[in-house]
Amino acid sequence: MEELANLFHGFAVALQPYNIMLMIIGITLGVIIGVLPGLGGANGVAILLPLTFSMPPTSAIIMLSCIYWGALFGGAITSILFNIPGEPWSVATTFDGYPMAQQGKPGEALTAAFTSSFVGALFAVIMITLVAPLVASFALRFGPAEKFAVYFLAFCSFVGLSKEPPFKTIAAMMMGFALAAVGLDSITGQLRLTFGVTELLNGFDFLIAVIGLFGIGEILLTMEEGLAFRGGNAAINLRVVLQTWRELPAYWMTSLRSCLIGCWMGITPAGATPASFMSYGIAKRLSRRCNNFGKGEIEGVIAPETAAHAAGTAALLPMLSLGVPGSPTAAVLLGGLLIWGLQPGPMLFVEQKEFVWGLIASMYLGNLAGLIVVLTCVPIFAAILRVPFGIIAPLILVLCAIGAYSVHNSTFDVMLMLVFGVLGYLLKKCNYPLAPLVLAIVLGDKAEEAFRQSLLGSQGSLGVFFSNGLVSTIMALGLVALFWSLIQEGYSRLRTSMA
Amino acid sequence: MTERSGSGSGPAHKTLEIGMALLIAAFGLVVIFGSLKAGINWGAEGPRAGFFPFYVGAAIVGASAINLWHAQRDDDGRLFAEWGQLRQVMSVVVPTAIYVGSMPFIGLYVASMVFIAWFMRWLGGYRWLTTIAIAVGMPVLTYLVFERWFLVPLPKGPLEEWLGL
């Protein structure tokens, strides 16, 4: 009951006119970011994060999370109208969304996509409302060893569930840890890995890395392709919307299944992209009209969109309750919390009630506002895509430079951003995943601190990570996640030899 | 991202994979060297500052060695990119480097104007009127939004000083 009262208090915070205005601005910016090639949710949030330094933390997180929702919505617009997935999690939406648009049904496809996104997000927010406080109160009992075990689980999940080669994931992740270690050691106060360079005293800021790796890196990749846009018309009106809404309840089973897949993948943290693919694959296998998938089947739009939004939203659950983000964008948001002086994790629910519940309430309202904004403004957003890349690209590059400079008011950071940009381009071309790298830069310090504190308590014995049921279970889950592909391979070999 | 084995010529994907693995391994060695300097053993305050990064560096070198082995073994004849594609990429990287490098001296606004104008005129082939409108409009809008609205100071140069901004 106390949670309900807190939630209503959160609604009161989120419904303040200033916050509603930020919500609308955030959604609009987010959709633009989602629509533009070369800008993703994580990158958009990172570029705009410095703008929020002067705002109160609750307002800032409302705006940033709304940019996130907006980016999730925006990806669907480009996928359906132009067959260009603005975001990786929108790739599965192109399979059926684009054929639908070509068959003269862009309105139906867009309405189905937006509504499914809303349903997925709503399901995940309800789950967060009910579960997050429980997880947080449970996590309050965590000591350093348990904390490290949770980080261990998060990092192992990236290695085990990533579709990239595991040793490339490990190399990328360890590079993130190494970059996070540069500068002042928080425990001993000693300088390390700076090699006498004064600019490195404060270490590498994850925002600079994100803007470079994602923003500049994506632009370079796009330049290589010499991308040319051919925009179509986005005819969407009230009649089409209402007609599609009448059809959607028939697919309730697909929606529910996709919601569950999305929530699970968001928390674990596999993220929105695998969630959308998995949901699409399962819907195709189980649907009565499976032969129509890939040719313009509305169920093929509902399944990935619902799962992607449910995953994207559910990724905030571990971030809020444990301090471990479930997605790169959640990692950037987590970095924001640290900058505002808030400590993400279970204590947030105790010490910063207004902030947490304001954010949760804004998730409900932000998604509703998002649905209204995207349904009414699709033609305008689609028009952005008709602006040629030759104009958009330099503007994005200038925005990235402004974003990087604003972090510490330092031009050295802007140069660093470019270095990260070229690195991001090369890493992506060589199939090294960027998400674990960013996650390790954000969480490296905290994981190291928990690791060293645990060892300090146990006089250097690694047995501390298996000293009680809770920590042993989390560590075991981490090891299972780490070796997941080997376990799967072994299992399938066993089945073949048995057969 | 797409990697295609087109008909054109360009650096082999394998070469870049090997280069990348070696580069990352070198980074790992630098991390190990830095950690050794910071101390990797047990001190009065527990594990010393270099303890954790040392093992991280070792993991980087280890993972890179395996990646290098894979890169040498797997050769599917793919291209990393065609020379034309790389030229396109460099045509963005080089001017961006000049843009970023000139920022401390001429400020963000003038640098952005020149950069946008160059990009649109040279790569995009736009008319001068469109080019100038956007090249001047964007920094002006940036000034109003960032400096006036959000109170975020951006680097300025002699021109802004002369204008008294």
PDB file of C-alpha atoms in Angstrom, chain A residues 37-273:
ATOM      1  CA  PRO A  37      20.518   7.541 -38.884  1.00  0.00           C
ATOM      2  CA  GLY A  38      23.755   7.688 -36.932  1.00  0.00           C
ATOM      3  CA  LEU A  39      22.119   8.658 -33.670  1.00  0.00           C
ATOM      4  CA  GLY A  40      20.857   6.101 -31.195  1.00  0.00           C
ATOM      5  CA  GLY A  41      19.104   6.214 -27.856  1.00  0.00           C
ATOM      6  CA  ALA A  42      22.311   5.842 -25.835  1.00  0.00           C
ATOM      7  CA  ASN A  43      24.096   8.427 -27.918  1.00  0.00           C
ATOM      8  CA  GLY A  44      21.182  10.879 -27.917  1.00  0.00           C
ATOM      9  CA  VAL A  45      20.848  10.680 -24.163  1.00  0.00           C
ATOM     10  CA  ALA A  46      24.624  11.090 -23.800  1.00  0.00           C
ATOM     11  CA  ILE A  47      24.766  14.174 -26.036  1.00  0.00           C
ATOM     12  CA  LEU A  48      21.851  15.813 -24.260  1.00  0.00           C
ATOM     13  CA  LEU A  49      22.880  14.781 -20.730  1.00  0.00           C
ATOM     14  CA  PRO A  50      25.040  17.898 -20.136  1.00  0.00           C
ATOM     15  CA  LEU A  51      21.983  20.072 -20.877  1.00  0.00           C
ATOM     16  CA  THR A  52      20.291  18.688 -17.796  1.00  0.00           C
ATOM     17  CA  PHE A  53      23.083  19.422 -15.318  1.00  0.00           C
ATOM     18  CA  SER A  54      21.365  22.619 -14.221  1.00  0.00           C
ATOM     19  CA  MET A  55      17.942  20.963 -13.755  1.00  0.00           C
ATOM     20  CA  PRO A  56      16.689  19.279 -10.591  1.00  0.00           C
ATOM     21  CA  PRO A  57      17.541  15.544 -10.812  1.00  0.00           C
ATOM     22  CA  THR A  58      13.886  14.432 -11.020  1.00  0.00           C
ATOM     23  CA  SER A  59      13.145  16.764 -13.932  1.00  0.00           C
ATOM     24  CA  ALA A  60      16.408  15.798 -15.609  1.00  0.00           C
ATOM     25  CA  ILE A  61      15.755  12.065 -15.426  1.00  0.00           C
ATOM     26  CA  ILE A  62      12.181  12.599 -16.661  1.00  0.00           C
ATOM     27  CA  MET A  63      13.462  14.414 -19.729  1.00  0.00           C
ATOM     28  CA  LEU A  64      16.231  11.899 -20.391  1.00  0.00           C
ATOM     29  CA  SER A  65      14.017   8.858 -19.946  1.00  0.00           C
ATOM     30  CA  CYS A  66      11.483  10.465 -22.298  1.00  0.00           C
ATOM     31  CA  ILE A  67      14.254  10.867 -24.884  1.00  0.00           C
ATOM     32  CA  TYR A  68      14.800   7.141 -24.421  1.00  0.00           C
ATOM     33  CA  TRP A  69      11.083   6.316 -24.970  1.00  0.00           C
ATOM     34  CA  GLY A  70      11.019   8.650 -27.944  1.00  0.00           C
ATOM     35  CA  ALA A  71      14.057   6.956 -29.502  1.00  0.00           C
ATOM     36  CA  LEU A  72      12.369   3.576 -29.033  1.00  0.00           C
ATOM     37  CA  PHE A  73       9.281   4.913 -30.873  1.00  0.00           C
ATOM     38  CA  GLY A  74      11.322   6.692 -33.557  1.00  0.00           C
ATOM     39  CA  GLY A  75      13.121   3.550 -34.682  1.00  0.00           C
ATOM     40  CA  ALA A  76       9.837   2.086 -35.895  1.00  0.00           C
ATOM     41  CA  ILE A  77       9.073   5.048 -38.183  1.00  0.00           C
ATOM     42  CA  THR A  78      12.189   4.625 -40.323  1.00  0.00           C
ATOM     43  CA  SER A  79      11.895   0.837 -40.329  1.00  0.00           C
ATOM     44  CA  ILE A  80       8.349   0.863 -41.659  1.00  0.00           C
ATOM     45  CA  LEU A  81       8.462   3.799 -44.044  1.00  0.00           C
ATOM     46  CA  PHE A  82      11.966   3.524 -45.436  1.00  0.00           C
ATOM     47  CA  ASN A  83      13.221   0.035 -44.572  1.00  0.00           C
ATOM     48  CA  ILE A  84      16.045   1.750 -42.660  1.00  0.00           C
ATOM     49  CA  PRO A  85      16.175   0.566 -39.064  1.00  0.00           C
ATOM     50  CA  GLY A  86      17.188   3.693 -37.142  1.00  0.00           C
ATOM     51  CA  GLU A  87      17.959   1.474 -34.163  1.00  0.00           C
ATOM     52  CA  PRO A  88      19.215  -2.117 -34.028  1.00  0.00           C
ATOM     53  CA  TRP A  89      16.082  -3.280 -32.197  1.00  0.00           C
ATOM     54  CA  SER A  90      13.973  -2.026 -35.121  1.00  0.00           C
ATOM     55  CA  VAL A  91      15.577  -4.426 -37.593  1.00  0.00           C
ATOM     56  CA  ALA A  92      12.969  -7.133 -36.958  1.00  0.00           C
ATOM     57  CA  THR A  93      10.205  -4.572 -37.494  1.00  0.00           C
ATOM     58  CA  THR A  94      11.376  -3.999 -41.071  1.00  0.00           C
ATOM     59  CA  PHE A  95      10.666  -7.636 -42.006  1.00  0.00           C
ATOM     60  CA  ASP A  96       6.900  -7.091 -42.079  1.00  0.00           C
ATOM     61  CA  GLY A  97       6.507  -3.361 -41.493  1.00  0.00           C
ATOM     62  CA  TYR A  98       8.139  -2.302 -44.753  1.00  0.00           C
ATOM     63  CA  PRO A  99       6.164  -4.789 -46.911  1.00  0.00           C
ATOM     64  CA  MET A 100       2.988  -3.467 -45.250  1.00  0.00           C
ATOM     65  CA  ALA A 101       3.968   0.093 -46.162  1.00  0.00           C
ATOM     66  CA  GLN A 102       4.685  -0.987 -49.728  1.00  0.00           C
ATOM     67  CA  GLN A 103       1.245  -2.591 -49.904  1.00  0.00           C
ATOM     68  CA  GLY A 104      -0.265   0.812 -49.119  1.00  0.00           C
ATOM     69  CA  LYS A 105      -0.795   0.123 -45.429  1.00  0.00           C
ATOM     70  CA  PRO A 106       1.833   2.324 -43.727  1.00  0.00           C
ATOM     71  CA  GLY A 107      -0.799   3.763 -41.383  1.00  0.00           C
ATOM     72  CA  GLU A 108      -1.832   0.325 -40.135  1.00  0.00           C
ATOM     73  CA  ALA A 109       1.786  -0.751 -39.684  1.00  0.00           C
ATOM     74  CA  LEU A 110       2.740   2.423 -37.812  1.00  0.00           C
ATOM     75  CA  THR A 111      -0.344   2.321 -35.576  1.00  0.00           C
ATOM     76  CA  ALA A 112       0.282  -1.346 -34.778  1.00  0.00           C
ATOM     77  CA  ALA A 113       3.953  -0.615 -34.044  1.00  0.00           C
ATOM     78  CA  PHE A 114       3.296   2.389 -31.804  1.00  0.00           C
ATOM     79  CA  THR A 115       0.442   0.745 -29.928  1.00  0.00           C
ATOM     80  CA  SER A 116       2.449  -2.433 -29.404  1.00  0.00           C
ATOM     81  CA  SER A 117       5.386  -0.372 -28.167  1.00  0.00           C
ATOM     82  CA  PHE A 118       3.079   1.332 -25.709  1.00  0.00           C
ATOM     83  CA  VAL A 119       1.610  -1.980 -24.513  1.00  0.00           C
ATOM     84  CA  GLY A 120       5.091  -3.493 -24.069  1.00  0.00           C
ATOM     85  CA  ALA A 121       6.349  -0.490 -22.141  1.00  0.00           C
ATOM     86  CA  LEU A 122       3.212  -0.319 -19.987  1.00  0.00           C
ATOM     87  CA  PHE A 123       3.544  -3.996 -19.062  1.00  0.00           C
ATOM     88  CA  ALA A 124       7.172  -3.477 -18.096  1.00  0.00           C
ATOM     89  CA  VAL A 125       6.413  -0.332 -16.067  1.00  0.00           C
ATOM     90  CA  ILE A 126       3.695  -2.162 -14.119  1.00  0.00           C
ATOM     91  CA  MET A 127       6.214  -4.936 -13.484  1.00  0.00           C
ATOM     92  CA  ILE A 128       8.794  -2.382 -12.309  1.00  0.00           C
ATOM     93  CA  THR A 129       6.234  -0.741  -9.987  1.00  0.00           C
ATOM     94  CA  LEU A 130       5.405  -4.060  -8.371  1.00  0.00           C
ATOM     95  CA  VAL A 131       8.801  -5.743  -8.340  1.00  0.00           C
ATOM     96  CA  ALA A 132      11.456  -3.008  -8.060  1.00  0.00           C
ATOM     97  CA  PRO A 133      10.771  -2.099  -4.400  1.00  0.00           C
ATOM     98  CA  LEU A 134      10.890  -5.803  -3.450  1.00  0.00           C
ATOM     99  CA  VAL A 135      14.165  -6.346  -5.304  1.00  0.00           C
ATOM    100  CA  ALA A 136      15.583  -3.187  -3.741  1.00  0.00           C
ATOM    101  CA  SER A 137      14.611  -4.147  -0.190  1.00  0.00           C
ATOM    102  CA  PHE A 138      16.101  -7.575  -0.781  1.00  0.00           C
ATOM    103  CA  ALA A 139      19.284  -6.014  -2.170  1.00  0.00           C
ATOM    104  CA  LEU A 140      19.679  -3.845   0.930  1.00  0.00           C
ATOM    105  CA  ARG A 141      21.082  -6.920   2.634  1.00  0.00           C
ATOM    106  CA  PHE A 142      23.895  -7.133   0.077  1.00  0.00           C
ATOM    107  CA  GLY A 143      27.499  -6.824   1.226  1.00  0.00           C
ATOM    108  CA  PRO A 144      30.487  -6.125  -1.091  1.00  0.00           C
ATOM    109  CA  ALA A 145      30.708  -9.779  -2.164  1.00  0.00           C
ATOM    110  CA  GLU A 146      27.033  -9.907  -3.169  1.00  0.00           C
ATOM    111  CA  LYS A 147      27.384  -6.588  -4.973  1.00  0.00           C
ATOM    112  CA  PHE A 148      30.345  -7.875  -6.920  1.00  0.00           C
ATOM    113  CA  ALA A 149      28.427 -11.080  -7.688  1.00  0.00           C
ATOM    114  CA  VAL A 150      25.608  -9.003  -9.241  1.00  0.00           C
ATOM    115  CA  TYR A 151      28.118  -7.108 -11.401  1.00  0.00           C
ATOM    116  CA  PHE A 152      29.739 -10.422 -12.284  1.00  0.00           C
ATOM    117  CA  LEU A 153      26.359 -11.793 -13.375  1.00  0.00           C
ATOM    118  CA  ALA A 154      25.673  -8.704 -15.491  1.00  0.00           C
ATOM    119  CA  PHE A 155      29.034  -8.881 -17.259  1.00  0.00           C
ATOM    120  CA  CYS A 156      28.903 -12.643 -17.745  1.00  0.00           C
ATOM    121  CA  SER A 157      25.439 -12.332 -19.288  1.00  0.00           C
ATOM    122  CA  PHE A 158      26.926 -10.019 -21.903  1.00  0.00           C
ATOM    123  CA  VAL A 159      29.601 -12.560 -22.781  1.00  0.00           C
ATOM    124  CA  GLY A 160      27.262 -15.552 -22.808  1.00  0.00           C
ATOM    125  CA  LEU A 161      24.283 -13.996 -24.563  1.00  0.00           C
ATOM    126  CA  SER A 162      26.146 -11.801 -27.028  1.00  0.00           C
ATOM    127  CA  LYS A 163      25.977 -12.872 -30.652  1.00  0.00           C
ATOM    128  CA  GLU A 164      29.540 -11.656 -31.195  1.00  0.00           C
ATOM    129  CA  PRO A 165      32.483 -14.044 -30.608  1.00  0.00           C
ATOM    130  CA  PRO A 166      32.976 -14.423 -26.825  1.00  0.00           C
ATOM    131  CA  PHE A 167      36.662 -13.477 -26.814  1.00  0.00           C
ATOM    132  CA  LYS A 168      35.902 -10.291 -28.702  1.00  0.00           C
ATOM    133  CA  THR A 169      33.249  -9.466 -26.109  1.00  0.00           C
ATOM    134  CA  ILE A 170      35.764 -10.172 -23.338  1.00  0.00           C
ATOM    135  CA  ALA A 171      38.450  -8.038 -25.036  1.00  0.00           C
ATOM    136  CA  ALA A 172      36.000  -5.140 -25.485  1.00  0.00           C
ATOM    137  CA  MET A 173      34.724  -5.429 -21.919  1.00  0.00           C
ATOM    138  CA  MET A 174      38.207  -5.579 -20.419  1.00  0.00           C
ATOM    139  CA  MET A 175      39.200  -2.508 -22.414  1.00  0.00           C
ATOM    140  CA  GLY A 176      36.269  -0.765 -20.734  1.00  0.00           C
ATOM    141  CA  PHE A 177      37.502  -1.891 -17.298  1.00  0.00           C
ATOM    142  CA  ALA A 178      41.010  -0.674 -18.090  1.00  0.00           C
ATOM    143  CA  LEU A 179      39.723   2.722 -19.258  1.00  0.00           C
ATOM    144  CA  ALA A 180      37.610   2.976 -16.094  1.00  0.00           C
ATOM    145  CA  ALA A 181      40.704   2.299 -13.983  1.00  0.00           C
ATOM    146  CA  VAL A 182      42.641   5.279 -15.404  1.00  0.00           C
ATOM    147  CA  GLY A 183      43.103   8.191 -12.998  1.00  0.00           C
ATOM    148  CA  LEU A 184      42.734   8.429  -9.256  1.00  0.00           C
ATOM    149  CA  ASP A 185      42.203   5.131  -7.423  1.00  0.00           C
ATOM    150  CA  SER A 186      39.165   5.666  -5.208  1.00  0.00           C
ATOM    151  CA  ILE A 187      40.397   3.349  -2.430  1.00  0.00           C
ATOM    152  CA  THR A 188      44.088   4.262  -2.042  1.00  0.00           C
ATOM    153  CA  GLY A 189      43.985   7.733  -3.610  1.00  0.00           C
ATOM    154  CA  GLN A 190      46.944   6.755  -5.781  1.00  0.00           C
ATOM    155  CA  LEU A 191      47.305   7.749  -9.444  1.00  0.00           C
ATOM    156  CA  ARG A 192      47.448   4.920 -11.946  1.00  0.00           C
ATOM    157  CA  LEU A 193      47.701   4.412 -15.710  1.00  0.00           C
ATOM    158  CA  THR A 194      47.996   8.152 -16.333  1.00  0.00           C
ATOM    159  CA  PHE A 195      51.647   7.981 -17.506  1.00  0.00           C
ATOM    160  CA  GLY A 196      52.153  11.581 -16.491  1.00  0.00           C
ATOM    161  CA  VAL A 197      49.371  13.027 -18.666  1.00  0.00           C
ATOM    162  CA  THR A 198      47.552  15.595 -16.536  1.00  0.00           C
ATOM    163  CA  GLU A 199      44.376  15.446 -18.656  1.00  0.00           C
ATOM    164  CA  LEU A 200      43.966  11.819 -17.611  1.00  0.00           C
ATOM    165  CA  LEU A 201      43.863  12.575 -13.857  1.00  0.00           C
ATOM    166  CA  ASN A 202      40.083  12.350 -13.880  1.00  0.00           C
ATOM    167  CA  GLY A 203      40.089   9.259 -16.060  1.00  0.00           C
ATOM    168  CA  PHE A 204      37.993   8.647 -19.152  1.00  0.00           C
ATOM    169  CA  ASP A 205      34.454   9.925 -18.944  1.00  0.00           C
ATOM    170  CA  PHE A 206      31.975   7.364 -20.218  1.00  0.00           C
ATOM    171  CA  LEU A 207      29.982  10.108 -21.982  1.00  0.00           C
ATOM    172  CA  ILE A 208      32.937  11.002 -24.192  1.00  0.00           C
ATOM    173  CA  ALA A 209      33.385   7.324 -25.001  1.00  0.00           C
ATOM    174  CA  VAL A 210      29.687   6.859 -25.793  1.00  0.00           C
ATOM    175  CA  ILE A 211      29.448   9.943 -28.007  1.00  0.00           C
ATOM    176  CA  GLY A 212      32.559   8.875 -29.907  1.00  0.00           C
ATOM    177  CA  LEU A 213      31.920   5.143 -30.147  1.00  0.00           C
ATOM    178  CA  PHE A 214      28.248   5.363 -31.048  1.00  0.00           C
ATOM    179  CA  GLY A 215      27.768   8.818 -32.589  1.00  0.00           C
ATOM    180  CA  ILE A 216      30.945   9.399 -34.609  1.00  0.00           C
ATOM    181  CA  GLY A 217      31.435   5.678 -35.244  1.00  0.00           C
ATOM    182  CA  GLU A 218      27.945   5.370 -36.747  1.00  0.00           C
ATOM    183  CA  ILE A 219      28.436   8.423 -38.967  1.00  0.00           C
ATOM    184  CA  LEU A 220      31.661   6.921 -40.326  1.00  0.00           C
ATOM    185  CA  LEU A 221      29.902   3.628 -41.026  1.00  0.00           C
ATOM    186  CA  THR A 222      27.076   5.467 -42.753  1.00  0.00           C
ATOM    187  CA  MET A 223      29.545   7.490 -44.833  1.00  0.00           C
ATOM    188  CA  GLU A 224      31.098   4.284 -46.033  1.00  0.00           C
ATOM    189  CA  GLU A 225      27.732   3.119 -47.310  1.00  0.00           C
ATOM    190  CA  GLY A 226      27.047   6.468 -48.995  1.00  0.00           C
ATOM    191  CA  LEU A 227      23.521   6.361 -47.664  1.00  0.00           C
ATOM    192  CA  ALA A 228      20.779   7.906 -49.764  1.00  0.00           C
ATOM    193  CA  PHE A 229      17.248   8.334 -48.508  1.00  0.00           C
ATOM    194  CA  ARG A 230      14.148   7.846 -50.576  1.00  0.00           C
ATOM    195  CA  GLY A 231      11.257   8.993 -48.458  1.00  0.00           C
ATOM    196  CA  GLY A 232       7.625   7.988 -48.888  1.00  0.00           C
ATOM    197  CA  ASN A 233       4.416   9.483 -47.634  1.00  0.00           C
ATOM    198  CA  ALA A 234       3.224   8.591 -44.177  1.00  0.00           C
ATOM    199  CA  ALA A 235      -0.547   8.650 -44.524  1.00  0.00           C
ATOM    200  CA  ILE A 236      -1.955   8.180 -41.058  1.00  0.00           C
ATOM    201  CA  ASN A 237      -5.306   9.466 -39.870  1.00  0.00           C
ATOM    202  CA  LEU A 238      -7.841   8.852 -37.139  1.00  0.00           C
ATOM    203  CA  ARG A 239      -9.878   6.383 -39.217  1.00  0.00           C
ATOM    204  CA  VAL A 240      -6.836   4.175 -39.862  1.00  0.00           C
ATOM    205  CA  VAL A 241      -5.815   4.365 -36.204  1.00  0.00           C
ATOM    206  CA  LEU A 242      -9.261   3.364 -34.912  1.00  0.00           C
ATOM    207  CA  GLN A 243      -9.622   0.599 -37.477  1.00  0.00           C
ATOM    208  CA  THR A 244      -6.223  -0.865 -36.528  1.00  0.00           C
ATOM    209  CA  TRP A 245      -7.028  -0.608 -32.826  1.00  0.00           C
ATOM    210  CA  ARG A 246     -10.161  -2.685 -33.463  1.00  0.00           C
ATOM    211  CA  GLU A 247      -8.018  -5.416 -35.029  1.00  0.00           C
ATOM    212  CA  LEU A 248      -5.285  -5.519 -32.385  1.00  0.00           C
ATOM    213  CA  PRO A 249      -7.087  -7.297 -29.496  1.00  0.00           C
ATOM    214  CA  ALA A 250      -7.190 -10.438 -31.653  1.00  0.00           C
ATOM    215  CA  TYR A 251      -3.418 -10.707 -31.196  1.00  0.00           C
ATOM    216  CA  TRP A 252      -3.479 -10.540 -27.385  1.00  0.00           C
ATOM    217  CA  MET A 253      -1.593 -13.809 -27.022  1.00  0.00           C
ATOM    218  CA  THR A 254       1.291 -12.602 -29.217  1.00  0.00           C
ATOM    219  CA  SER A 255       1.390  -9.354 -27.237  1.00  0.00           C
ATOM    220  CA  LEU A 256       1.439 -11.077 -23.863  1.00  0.00           C
ATOM    221  CA  ARG A 257       4.149 -13.493 -24.944  1.00  0.00           C
ATOM    222  CA  SER A 258       6.240 -10.660 -26.378  1.00  0.00           C
ATOM    223  CA  CYS A 259       5.805  -8.660 -23.157  1.00  0.00           C
ATOM    224  CA  LEU A 260       7.131 -11.564 -21.098  1.00  0.00           C
ATOM    225  CA  ILE A 261      10.061 -12.192 -23.469  1.00  0.00           C
ATOM    226  CA  GLY A 262      10.880  -8.481 -23.459  1.00  0.00           C
ATOM    227  CA  CYS A 263      10.772  -8.157 -19.666  1.00  0.00           C
ATOM    228  CA  TRP A 264      12.978 -11.185 -19.199  1.00  0.00           C
ATOM    229  CA  MET A 265      15.515 -10.075 -21.809  1.00  0.00           C
ATOM    230  CA  GLY A 266      15.524  -6.537 -20.423  1.00  0.00           C
ATOM    231  CA  ILE A 267      16.338  -7.613 -16.889  1.00  0.00           C
ATOM    232  CA  THR A 268      18.927 -10.289 -17.698  1.00  0.00           C
ATOM    233  CA  PRO A 269      20.377  -7.937 -19.429  1.00  0.00           C
ATOM    234  CA  ALA A 270      20.352  -9.128 -23.006  1.00  0.00           C
ATOM    235  CA  GLY A 271      18.626  -5.970 -24.190  1.00  0.00           C
ATOM    236  CA  ALA A 272      16.010  -4.871 -26.675  1.00  0.00           C
ATOM    237  CA  THR A 273      17.652  -6.145 -29.864  1.00  0.00           C
TER     238      THR A 273
END
